[in-house]
Tab-separated table of C-alpha atoms in Angstrom:
chain	number	residue	atom	x	y	z
A	267	UNK	CA	-10.584	-0.531	17.721
A	268	UNK	CA	-7.187	-0.499	19.207
A	269	UNK	CA	-3.837	0.188	17.398
A	270	UNK	CA	-2.910	-3.574	17.873
A	271	UNK	CA	-6.191	-4.624	16.388
A	272	UNK	CA	-5.536	-2.601	13.253
A	273	UNK	CA	-2.028	-4.040	13.014
A	274	UNK	CA	-3.568	-7.458	13.278
A	275	UNK	CA	-6.153	-6.849	10.573
A	276	UNK	CA	-3.288	-5.515	8.396
A	277	UNK	CA	-1.306	-8.570	9.039
A	278	UNK	CA	-4.218	-10.867	8.255
A	279	UNK	CA	-4.757	-9.253	4.883
A	280	UNK	CA	-1.051	-9.215	4.084
A	281	UNK	CA	-0.944	-12.951	5.008
A	282	UNK	CA	-3.966	-13.676	2.769
A	283	UNK	CA	-2.179	-11.832	-0.107
A	284	UNK	CA	1.041	-13.782	0.536
A	285	UNK	CA	-0.503	-17.268	0.537
A	286	UNK	CA	-2.367	-16.390	-2.669
A	287	UNK	CA	0.955	-15.729	-4.498
A	288	UNK	CA	1.587	-19.530	-4.544
A	289	UNK	CA	3.774	-19.733	-7.604
A	290	UNK	CA	5.897	-16.816	-6.495
A	291	UNK	CA	6.106	-18.296	-3.004
A	292	UNK	CA	7.297	-21.669	-4.413
A	293	UNK	CA	9.905	-20.001	-6.519
A	294	UNK	CA	11.037	-17.800	-3.686
A	295	UNK	CA	11.362	-20.855	-1.349
A	296	UNK	CA	13.013	-22.962	-4.016
A	297	UNK	CA	15.650	-20.368	-4.909
A	298	UNK	CA	17.896	-20.704	-1.889
A	299	UNK	CA	17.474	-24.488	-2.090
A	300	UNK	CA	18.712	-24.369	-5.654
A	301	UNK	CA	21.745	-22.286	-4.628
A	302	UNK	CA	22.529	-24.736	-1.865
A	303	UNK	CA	21.883	-27.785	-4.050
A	304	UNK	CA	24.094	-26.461	-6.815
A	305	UNK	CA	27.066	-25.884	-4.490
A	306	UNK	CA	26.475	-28.766	-1.940
A	307	UNK	CA	28.269	-31.434	-4.076
A	308	UNK	CA	31.546	-29.647	-4.601
A	309	UNK	CA	31.865	-26.452	-2.469
A	310	UNK	CA	32.610	-26.216	1.279
A	311	UNK	CA	30.801	-22.866	1.163
A	312	UNK	CA	27.493	-24.339	0.198
A	313	UNK	CA	25.942	-23.569	3.662
A	314	UNK	CA	27.146	-19.940	3.450
A	315	UNK	CA	25.964	-19.559	-0.163
A	316	UNK	CA	22.559	-21.222	0.551
A	317	UNK	CA	21.995	-19.359	3.844
A	318	UNK	CA	22.631	-15.937	2.439
A	319	UNK	CA	20.560	-16.784	-0.650
A	320	UNK	CA	17.676	-17.168	1.739
A	321	UNK	CA	17.583	-13.466	1.571
A	322	UNK	CA	16.238	-13.731	-1.928
A	323	UNK	CA	13.196	-15.471	-0.609
A	324	UNK	CA	12.358	-13.275	2.368
A	325	UNK	CA	13.466	-9.987	0.925
A	326	UNK	CA	11.539	-10.855	-2.277
A	327	UNK	CA	8.392	-11.568	-0.455
A	328	UNK	CA	8.721	-8.331	1.489
A	329	UNK	CA	9.325	-6.297	-1.693
A	330	UNK	CA	6.211	-7.767	-3.321
A	331	UNK	CA	4.198	-7.013	-0.210
A	332	UNK	CA	5.376	-3.415	0.049
A	333	UNK	CA	4.953	-2.635	-3.661
A	334	UNK	CA	1.611	-4.218	-4.176
A	335	UNK	CA	0.257	-2.387	-1.168
A	336	UNK	CA	1.214	0.996	-2.694
A	337	UNK	CA	-2.029	1.096	-4.647
A	338	UNK	CA	-4.023	1.243	-1.429
A	339	UNK	CA	-1.611	2.658	1.148
A	340	UNK	CA	-2.735	6.270	0.554
A	341	UNK	CA	-6.328	5.254	0.932
A	342	UNK	CA	-5.655	3.220	4.036
A	343	UNK	CA	-3.856	6.199	5.528
A	344	UNK	CA	-6.942	8.372	4.640
A	345	UNK	CA	-9.148	5.649	6.222
A	346	UNK	CA	-7.294	6.130	9.519
A	347	UNK	CA	-4.260	3.852	9.520
A	348	UNK	CA	-0.920	5.255	10.701
A	349	UNK	CA	2.027	4.383	8.474
A	350	UNK	CA	3.622	2.418	11.368
A	351	UNK	CA	0.500	0.253	11.726
A	352	UNK	CA	0.611	-0.613	8.008
A	353	UNK	CA	4.296	-1.519	8.285
A	354	UNK	CA	3.946	-3.540	11.392
A	355	UNK	CA	1.123	-5.572	9.962
A	356	UNK	CA	3.194	-6.581	7.062
A	357	UNK	CA	6.410	-7.055	9.182
A	358	UNK	CA	4.472	-9.462	11.407
A	359	UNK	CA	3.244	-11.762	8.795
A	360	UNK	CA	6.413	-11.673	6.680
A	361	UNK	CA	8.595	-12.549	9.686
A	362	UNK	CA	6.340	-15.420	10.471
A	363	UNK	CA	6.708	-16.615	6.964
A	364	UNK	CA	10.409	-16.001	6.955
A	365	UNK	CA	11.090	-17.765	10.249
A	366	UNK	CA	9.130	-20.905	8.938
A	367	UNK	CA	10.971	-21.017	5.622
A	368	UNK	CA	14.250	-20.535	7.272
A	369	UNK	CA	13.675	-23.317	9.771
A	370	UNK	CA	12.792	-25.679	6.988
A	371	UNK	CA	15.754	-24.718	4.962
A	372	UNK	CA	18.097	-24.845	7.919
A	373	UNK	CA	16.956	-28.363	8.570
A	374	UNK	CA	17.698	-29.411	5.003
A	375	UNK	CA	21.256	-27.841	5.284
A	376	UNK	CA	21.900	-29.481	8.664
A	377	UNK	CA	21.003	-32.885	7.216
A	378	UNK	CA	22.882	-32.299	3.965
A	379	UNK	CA	26.078	-30.705	5.311
A	380	UNK	CA	26.486	-32.040	8.803
A	381	UNK	CA	27.940	-28.836	10.260
A	382	UNK	CA	30.229	-28.611	13.223
A	383	UNK	CA	27.650	-26.402	15.111
A	384	UNK	CA	24.189	-27.197	13.796
A	385	UNK	CA	22.537	-24.752	16.172
A	386	UNK	CA	24.646	-21.968	14.851
A	387	UNK	CA	23.597	-22.891	11.291
A	388	UNK	CA	19.917	-22.610	12.309
A	389	UNK	CA	20.724	-19.300	13.986
A	390	UNK	CA	22.592	-17.945	10.927
A	391	UNK	CA	19.738	-18.819	8.608
A	392	UNK	CA	17.109	-17.296	10.955
A	393	UNK	CA	19.171	-14.096	11.202
A	394	UNK	CA	19.248	-13.906	7.321
A	395	UNK	CA	15.458	-14.174	7.562
A	396	UNK	CA	15.174	-11.582	10.336
A	397	UNK	CA	17.266	-9.031	8.477
A	398	UNK	CA	15.864	-9.907	5.035
A	399	UNK	CA	12.267	-8.849	5.899
A	400	UNK	CA	13.027	-5.234	6.909
A	401	UNK	CA	15.675	-5.055	4.074
A	402	UNK	CA	12.900	-6.024	1.552
A	403	UNK	CA	10.375	-3.593	3.132
A	404	UNK	CA	13.009	-0.735	2.973
A	405	UNK	CA	13.807	-1.514	-0.637
A	406	UNK	CA	10.179	-1.755	-1.505
A	407	UNK	CA	9.477	1.622	0.164
A	408	UNK	CA	12.381	3.248	-1.682
A	409	UNK	CA	12.296	1.810	-5.185
A	410	UNK	CA	9.662	3.240	-7.643
A	411	UNK	CA	8.715	-0.219	-9.207
A	412	UNK	CA	9.182	-3.958	-8.739
A	413	UNK	CA	11.951	-4.219	-11.285
A	414	UNK	CA	14.209	-1.594	-9.628
A	415	UNK	CA	13.571	-3.081	-6.274
A	416	UNK	CA	14.267	-6.569	-7.303
A	417	UNK	CA	17.485	-5.437	-9.090
A	418	UNK	CA	18.631	-3.593	-5.892
A	419	UNK	CA	17.954	-6.820	-3.868
A	420	UNK	CA	19.785	-9.049	-6.363
A	421	UNK	CA	22.612	-6.493	-6.450
A	422	UNK	CA	23.074	-6.402	-2.704
A	423	UNK	CA	22.808	-10.111	-2.088
A	424	UNK	CA	24.921	-10.915	-5.145
A	425	UNK	CA	27.661	-8.554	-3.967
A	426	UNK	CA	27.496	-10.057	-0.498
A	427	UNK	CA	27.944	-13.535	-1.951
A	428	UNK	CA	30.872	-12.571	-4.180
A	429	UNK	CA	32.932	-10.815	-1.400
A	430	UNK	CA	35.063	-12.343	1.331
A	431	UNK	CA	33.729	-11.534	4.721
A	432	UNK	CA	37.018	-9.780	5.546
A	433	UNK	CA	36.539	-7.044	3.008
A	434	UNK	CA	35.268	-3.719	4.220
A	435	UNK	CA	32.406	-3.492	1.725
A	436	UNK	CA	31.141	-6.863	2.872
A	437	UNK	CA	31.111	-5.709	6.442
A	438	UNK	CA	28.791	-2.813	5.507
A	439	UNK	CA	26.152	-5.051	3.815
A	440	UNK	CA	23.124	-6.314	5.736
A	441	UNK	CA	23.850	-10.000	5.652
A	442	UNK	CA	27.466	-9.903	6.697
A	443	UNK	CA	26.837	-10.785	10.386
A	444	UNK	CA	24.491	-13.674	9.701
A	445	UNK	CA	27.055	-14.888	7.145
A	446	UNK	CA	29.760	-14.867	9.818
A	447	UNK	CA	27.419	-16.901	12.054
A	448	UNK	CA	27.034	-19.422	9.187
A	449	UNK	CA	30.800	-19.534	8.928
A	450	UNK	CA	31.018	-20.289	12.654
A	451	UNK	CA	28.601	-23.204	12.193
A	452	UNK	CA	31.108	-24.750	9.823
A	453	UNK	CA	33.967	-24.457	12.384
A	454	UNK	CA	35.173	-20.942	11.625
A	455	UNK	CA	35.913	-18.398	14.264
A	456	UNK	CA	33.360	-15.683	14.931
A	457	UNK	CA	32.035	-13.913	17.968
A	458	UNK	CA	28.501	-15.463	17.844
A	459	UNK	CA	26.885	-13.187	20.363
A	460	UNK	CA	28.297	-10.033	18.816
A	461	UNK	CA	27.198	-11.089	15.318
A	462	UNK	CA	23.708	-11.944	16.528
A	463	UNK	CA	23.359	-8.473	18.184
A	464	UNK	CA	24.775	-6.823	15.055
A	465	UNK	CA	22.150	-8.633	12.926
A	466	UNK	CA	19.439	-7.560	15.205
A	467	UNK	CA	20.674	-3.903	15.200
A	468	UNK	CA	20.785	-4.023	11.384
A	469	UNK	CA	17.242	-5.325	11.177
A	470	UNK	CA	16.047	-2.515	13.446
A	471	UNK	CA	17.911	0.083	11.461
A	472	UNK	CA	16.349	-1.237	8.177
A	473	UNK	CA	12.970	-1.147	9.826
A	474	UNK	CA	13.502	2.371	10.912
A	475	UNK	CA	14.438	3.223	7.413
A	476	UNK	CA	11.307	1.508	5.940
A	477	UNK	CA	9.136	3.312	8.503
A	478	UNK	CA	10.737	6.692	7.718
A	479	UNK	CA	10.259	6.194	3.926
A	480	UNK	CA	6.673	5.029	4.326
A	481	UNK	CA	5.810	7.812	6.724
A	482	UNK	CA	7.363	10.339	4.436
A	483	UNK	CA	5.205	9.135	1.477
A	484	UNK	CA	1.947	8.762	3.547
A	485	UNK	CA	2.488	11.179	6.328
A	486	UNK	CA	2.495	14.409	4.325
A	487	UNK	CA	-0.988	15.491	5.407
A	488	UNK	CA	-1.254	18.651	3.341
A	489	UNK	CA	-4.570	19.708	4.735
A	490	UNK	CA	-5.631	21.241	7.878
A	491	UNK	CA	-8.571	19.697	9.804
A	492	UNK	CA	-10.827	22.355	11.056
B	842	UNK	CA	-8.690	31.670	-10.823
B	843	UNK	CA	-11.591	31.286	-8.554
B	844	UNK	CA	-13.276	28.012	-9.039
B	845	UNK	CA	-16.306	28.744	-6.971
B	846	UNK	CA	-17.484	29.844	-3.587
B	847	UNK	CA	-20.398	28.855	-1.413
B	848	UNK	CA	-22.580	30.730	1.094
B	849	UNK	CA	-22.931	27.667	3.225
B	850	UNK	CA	-20.335	26.749	5.715
B	851	UNK	CA	-17.758	24.952	3.738
B	852	UNK	CA	-16.763	21.470	4.710
B	853	UNK	CA	-14.023	21.740	2.189
B	854	UNK	CA	-12.128	24.850	1.427
B	855	UNK	CA	-9.150	25.169	-0.888
B	856	UNK	CA	-7.600	28.769	-1.055
B	857	UNK	CA	-5.304	29.850	-3.782
B	858	UNK	CA	-3.857	26.479	-4.385
B	859	UNK	CA	-0.978	26.270	-6.771
B	860	UNK	CA	0.976	23.131	-7.910
B	861	UNK	CA	3.798	22.701	-10.417
B	862	UNK	CA	5.232	19.458	-11.755
B	863	UNK	CA	8.748	19.914	-13.078
B	864	UNK	CA	8.696	23.314	-14.775
B	865	UNK	CA	4.930	23.241	-15.608
B	866	UNK	CA	2.287	24.857	-13.569
B	867	UNK	CA	-0.694	22.563	-13.332
B	868	UNK	CA	-2.635	24.627	-10.901
B	869	UNK	CA	-2.361	28.347	-10.221
B	870	UNK	CA	-4.342	30.304	-7.592
B	871	UNK	CA	-7.385	27.818	-7.529
B	872	UNK	CA	-9.922	28.365	-4.830
B	873	UNK	CA	-12.805	26.022	-4.149
B	874	UNK	CA	-15.279	25.908	-1.341
B	875	UNK	CA	-17.891	23.151	-0.958
B	876	UNK	CA	-20.451	23.389	1.700
B	877	UNK	CA	-22.592	20.823	3.475
B	878	UNK	CA	-25.306	19.473	1.179
B	879	UNK	CA	-23.508	20.766	-1.862
B	880	UNK	CA	-22.374	18.829	-4.992
B	881	UNK	CA	-19.802	20.243	-7.256
B	882	UNK	CA	-18.659	18.773	-10.482
B	883	UNK	CA	-15.039	19.593	-11.700
B	884	UNK	CA	-14.575	19.544	-15.435
B	885	UNK	CA	-11.735	20.515	-17.719
B	886	UNK	CA	-9.507	19.345	-20.558
B	887	UNK	CA	-6.997	16.603	-20.003
B	888	UNK	CA	-4.044	18.164	-18.012
B	889	UNK	CA	-6.176	20.852	-16.617
B	890	UNK	CA	-5.308	19.652	-12.989
B	891	UNK	CA	-8.689	18.133	-11.909
B	892	UNK	CA	-7.120	15.025	-10.419
B	893	UNK	CA	-4.283	17.075	-8.946
B	894	UNK	CA	-6.729	19.401	-7.261
B	895	UNK	CA	-8.737	16.492	-5.868
B	896	UNK	CA	-5.537	14.837	-4.541
B	897	UNK	CA	-4.467	18.023	-2.904
B	898	UNK	CA	-7.968	18.375	-1.317
B	899	UNK	CA	-7.581	14.762	-0.041
B	900	UNK	CA	-4.192	15.673	1.476
B	901	UNK	CA	-2.401	13.226	-0.816
B	902	UNK	CA	-0.452	15.879	-2.587
B	903	UNK	CA	1.139	18.948	-0.945
B	904	UNK	CA	0.321	22.237	-2.777
B	905	UNK	CA	3.255	24.456	-3.695
B	906	UNK	CA	1.027	27.436	-2.760
B	907	UNK	CA	-2.156	27.902	-0.894
B	908	UNK	CA	-3.987	25.815	1.730
B	909	UNK	CA	-6.807	23.279	2.089
B	910	UNK	CA	-9.058	23.002	5.124
B	911	UNK	CA	-11.476	20.062	5.643
B	912	UNK	CA	-14.069	19.636	8.352
B	913	UNK	CA	-14.584	15.920	8.916
B	914	UNK	CA	-13.284	12.697	7.304
B	915	UNK	CA	-12.685	12.356	3.685
B	916	UNK	CA	-13.966	9.625	1.480
B	917	UNK	CA	-11.724	9.430	-1.548
B	918	UNK	CA	-12.381	7.387	-4.671
B	919	UNK	CA	-9.262	7.509	-6.975
B	920	UNK	CA	-9.307	7.524	-10.661
B	921	UNK	CA	-7.016	4.494	-10.903
B	922	UNK	CA	-8.905	1.722	-8.970
B	923	UNK	CA	-7.054	1.661	-5.570
B	924	UNK	CA	-7.601	-1.962	-4.548
B	925	UNK	CA	-5.487	-5.090	-4.098
B	926	UNK	CA	-5.738	-7.731	-6.752
B	927	UNK	CA	-5.183	-10.680	-4.390
B	928	UNK	CA	-7.892	-9.779	-1.869
B	929	UNK	CA	-11.567	-10.201	-2.132
B	930	UNK	CA	-14.236	-7.498	-1.884
B	931	UNK	CA	-14.927	-8.582	1.755
B	932	UNK	CA	-11.243	-8.494	2.645
B	933	UNK	CA	-11.199	-4.904	1.430
B	934	UNK	CA	-14.211	-3.968	3.453
B	935	UNK	CA	-12.666	-5.442	6.604
B	936	UNK	CA	-9.273	-3.824	5.942
B	937	UNK	CA	-10.611	-0.406	5.243
B	938	UNK	CA	-13.208	-0.634	8.031
B	939	UNK	CA	-10.539	-1.426	10.642
B	940	UNK	CA	-8.795	1.857	9.664
B	941	UNK	CA	-12.032	3.621	10.699
B	942	UNK	CA	-12.346	1.611	13.865
B	943	UNK	CA	-15.230	-0.344	12.480
B	944	UNK	CA	-15.761	-3.854	13.781
B	945	UNK	CA	-15.559	-6.505	11.100
B	946	UNK	CA	-19.367	-7.226	11.069
B	947	UNK	CA	-20.319	-3.591	10.713
B	948	UNK	CA	-17.737	-2.950	7.934
B	949	UNK	CA	-19.117	-5.985	6.061
B	950	UNK	CA	-22.828	-5.090	6.529
B	951	UNK	CA	-22.367	-1.494	5.569
B	952	UNK	CA	-20.002	-2.315	2.622
B	953	UNK	CA	-22.438	-4.977	1.300
B	954	UNK	CA	-25.267	-2.409	1.537
B	955	UNK	CA	-23.275	-0.036	-0.683
B	956	UNK	CA	-22.220	-2.771	-3.085
B	957	UNK	CA	-25.751	-4.027	-3.410
B	958	UNK	CA	-27.058	-0.599	-4.204
B	959	UNK	CA	-24.392	-0.095	-6.882
B	960	UNK	CA	-25.208	-3.486	-8.408
B	961	UNK	CA	-22.063	-5.313	-7.420
B	962	UNK	CA	-22.391	-8.977	-8.432
B	963	UNK	CA	-24.471	-10.536	-5.618
B	964	UNK	CA	-22.573	-13.117	-3.545
B	965	UNK	CA	-19.250	-12.347	-5.329
B	966	UNK	CA	-16.611	-13.733	-3.093
B	967	UNK	CA	-13.736	-14.102	-5.623
B	968	UNK	CA	-10.512	-12.119	-5.728
B	969	UNK	CA	-10.548	-8.616	-7.136
B	970	UNK	CA	-8.296	-9.592	-10.037
B	971	UNK	CA	-11.098	-11.778	-11.359
B	972	UNK	CA	-13.651	-8.976	-11.224
B	973	UNK	CA	-14.816	-7.104	-14.292
B	974	UNK	CA	-13.645	-3.448	-14.641
B	975	UNK	CA	-17.098	-2.241	-13.638
B	976	UNK	CA	-17.306	-4.366	-10.554
B	977	UNK	CA	-13.805	-3.241	-9.463
B	978	UNK	CA	-14.954	0.338	-9.825
B	979	UNK	CA	-18.025	-0.336	-7.720
B	980	UNK	CA	-15.757	-1.752	-4.989
B	981	UNK	CA	-13.534	1.316	-5.412
B	982	UNK	CA	-16.429	3.585	-4.869
B	983	UNK	CA	-17.988	1.512	-2.020
B	984	UNK	CA	-14.674	1.779	-0.154
B	985	UNK	CA	-14.828	5.559	-0.413
B	986	UNK	CA	-18.404	5.579	1.064
B	987	UNK	CA	-17.519	3.279	4.003
B	988	UNK	CA	-17.923	5.012	7.343
B	989	UNK	CA	-20.262	7.705	5.878
B	990	UNK	CA	-17.644	10.434	5.409
B	991	UNK	CA	-19.017	13.939	5.334
B	992	UNK	CA	-16.713	14.936	2.467
B	993	UNK	CA	-16.654	12.826	-0.709
B	994	UNK	CA	-13.955	13.421	-3.350
B	995	UNK	CA	-14.696	11.186	-6.312
B	996	UNK	CA	-12.435	11.031	-9.313
B	997	UNK	CA	-14.234	9.688	-12.377
B	998	UNK	CA	-16.243	7.417	-10.063
B	999	UNK	CA	-18.506	5.823	-12.685
B	1000	UNK	CA	-15.884	4.608	-15.193
B	1001	UNK	CA	-17.082	1.237	-16.492
B	1002	UNK	CA	-20.438	1.380	-14.858
B	1003	UNK	CA	-23.322	-0.134	-16.655
B	1004	UNK	CA	-26.484	1.879	-17.082
B	1005	UNK	CA	-28.151	0.675	-13.908
B	1006	UNK	CA	-25.195	1.443	-11.749
B	1007	UNK	CA	-24.818	4.860	-13.395
B	1008	UNK	CA	-28.431	5.745	-12.528
B	1009	UNK	CA	-27.980	4.402	-9.002
B	1010	UNK	CA	-24.819	6.576	-8.662
B	1011	UNK	CA	-26.776	9.755	-9.369
B	1012	UNK	CA	-29.551	8.755	-7.073
B	1013	UNK	CA	-26.935	8.452	-4.399
B	1014	UNK	CA	-25.679	11.920	-5.260
B	1015	UNK	CA	-29.117	13.285	-4.368
B	1016	UNK	CA	-29.271	11.300	-1.167
B	1017	UNK	CA	-25.734	12.614	-0.170
B	1018	UNK	CA	-26.972	16.179	-0.667
B	1019	UNK	CA	-29.966	15.494	1.619
B	1020	UNK	CA	-27.503	14.017	4.183
B	1021	UNK	CA	-25.562	17.340	4.066
B	1022	UNK	CA	-22.421	15.936	2.700
B	1023	UNK	CA	-19.946	17.891	0.596
B	1024	UNK	CA	-19.332	16.118	-2.652
B	1025	UNK	CA	-16.824	16.849	-5.461
B	1026	UNK	CA	-16.965	14.765	-8.582
B	1027	UNK	CA	-14.408	14.852	-11.381
B	1028	UNK	CA	-15.879	13.800	-14.601
B	1029	UNK	CA	-15.991	14.510	-18.356
B	1030	UNK	CA	-19.607	13.719	-18.625
B	1031	UNK	CA	-22.033	16.584	-18.150
B	1032	UNK	CA	-25.263	14.860	-19.000
B	1033	UNK	CA	-26.274	14.918	-15.326
B	1034	UNK	CA	-25.089	18.479	-14.698
B	1035	UNK	CA	-28.710	19.457	-13.807
B	1036	UNK	CA	-28.473	17.259	-10.764
B	1037	UNK	CA	-25.494	19.174	-9.239
B	1038	UNK	CA	-25.217	22.515	-7.525
B	1039	UNK	CA	-22.200	23.792	-9.434
B	1040	UNK	CA	-20.090	22.950	-12.444
B	1041	UNK	CA	-16.586	24.281	-11.983
B	1042	UNK	CA	-14.288	24.238	-15.098
B	1043	UNK	CA	-10.570	24.145	-14.676
B	1044	UNK	CA	-8.579	25.527	-17.606
B	1045	UNK	CA	-5.189	24.342	-18.643
B	1046	UNK	CA	-2.578	26.655	-17.114
B	1047	UNK	CA	-0.414	28.216	-19.786
């Protein structure tokens, strides 16, 4: 069986697990809608707030996927999986989920807020989804338990939402570039291409961190094969 | 401490293994060799390091001292049932089988055979979270047996088993011996000690 086939089987099982978390999925999908809905009536920043809050959905799903798999990751590595295969399988299915939820959510915001650049709004929300999955996988690989992981996620996204994009700390956070794209969609000035590339680079950096953490945990083969 | 040696060519060999957690030494200078067709039971008080030794032998923990050599693939059955609540037994068989390069059909047929022999509820297609503790443990063990690994490391493998499954397990132990596998079983129950080649006791390290 090829490496790609192992990744696909891992993705299939991660997908089955994900769809069986129906209540959690509904809550995760409803959360950014609630943020957007709460701000839409009175705040010009509703698109920004809602768009960045998408991170709660996709990062949350990634955290649950990473942490629930810990019970079997060691055994799967013993069975023959490489840590990168386990990670890629999860990444594949979570990104599919994230892109779909982001598209749906972007559509709601385009209809609800009539932005100056609807395409940029869709792009901004999709970039949040793109970065959010590896962010969740990295946090899930680092945190010891679900509570700590969720607190880290809430902390990072919460700080992101409470800072102006011009502040230095905001610029260091993972969802800064997608947020700038969302600002552009409302008529603000932002170098769209640069922000898109920065988001993609951040996503790859987070994925590399998640791979390193998982590899460190599973890759310590302390035995010699004779 | 020397926990045992074998005259047969060992499939599993741990030499002078030591492990500390925090300031406490859990294992100190433990050696264990298990040959093909040999079954060893590891016993000892709580905290004697049985599970730690098994995890080191499986390569899941790095020893602070010593080394482990294994000839062939390892089938490992952890004490805490290592399965996913939101997958079915069949999902697990396919997932674990893929790691061993087993096609889906073969993983399912081989896995079903082990599950049937252990008395897993016939036709059970539900999620693992809905299974009884005994059924989960049977799946846990069946996953360790998948792919016929020559080295089996089983940590309390019959927890929650009913009488029939327990008897079936020990019949399997005899079959594994005939198949020239090296088997290490961690248990507190010594009722079946006559069916194994050696009983190795680990003492709490002071």
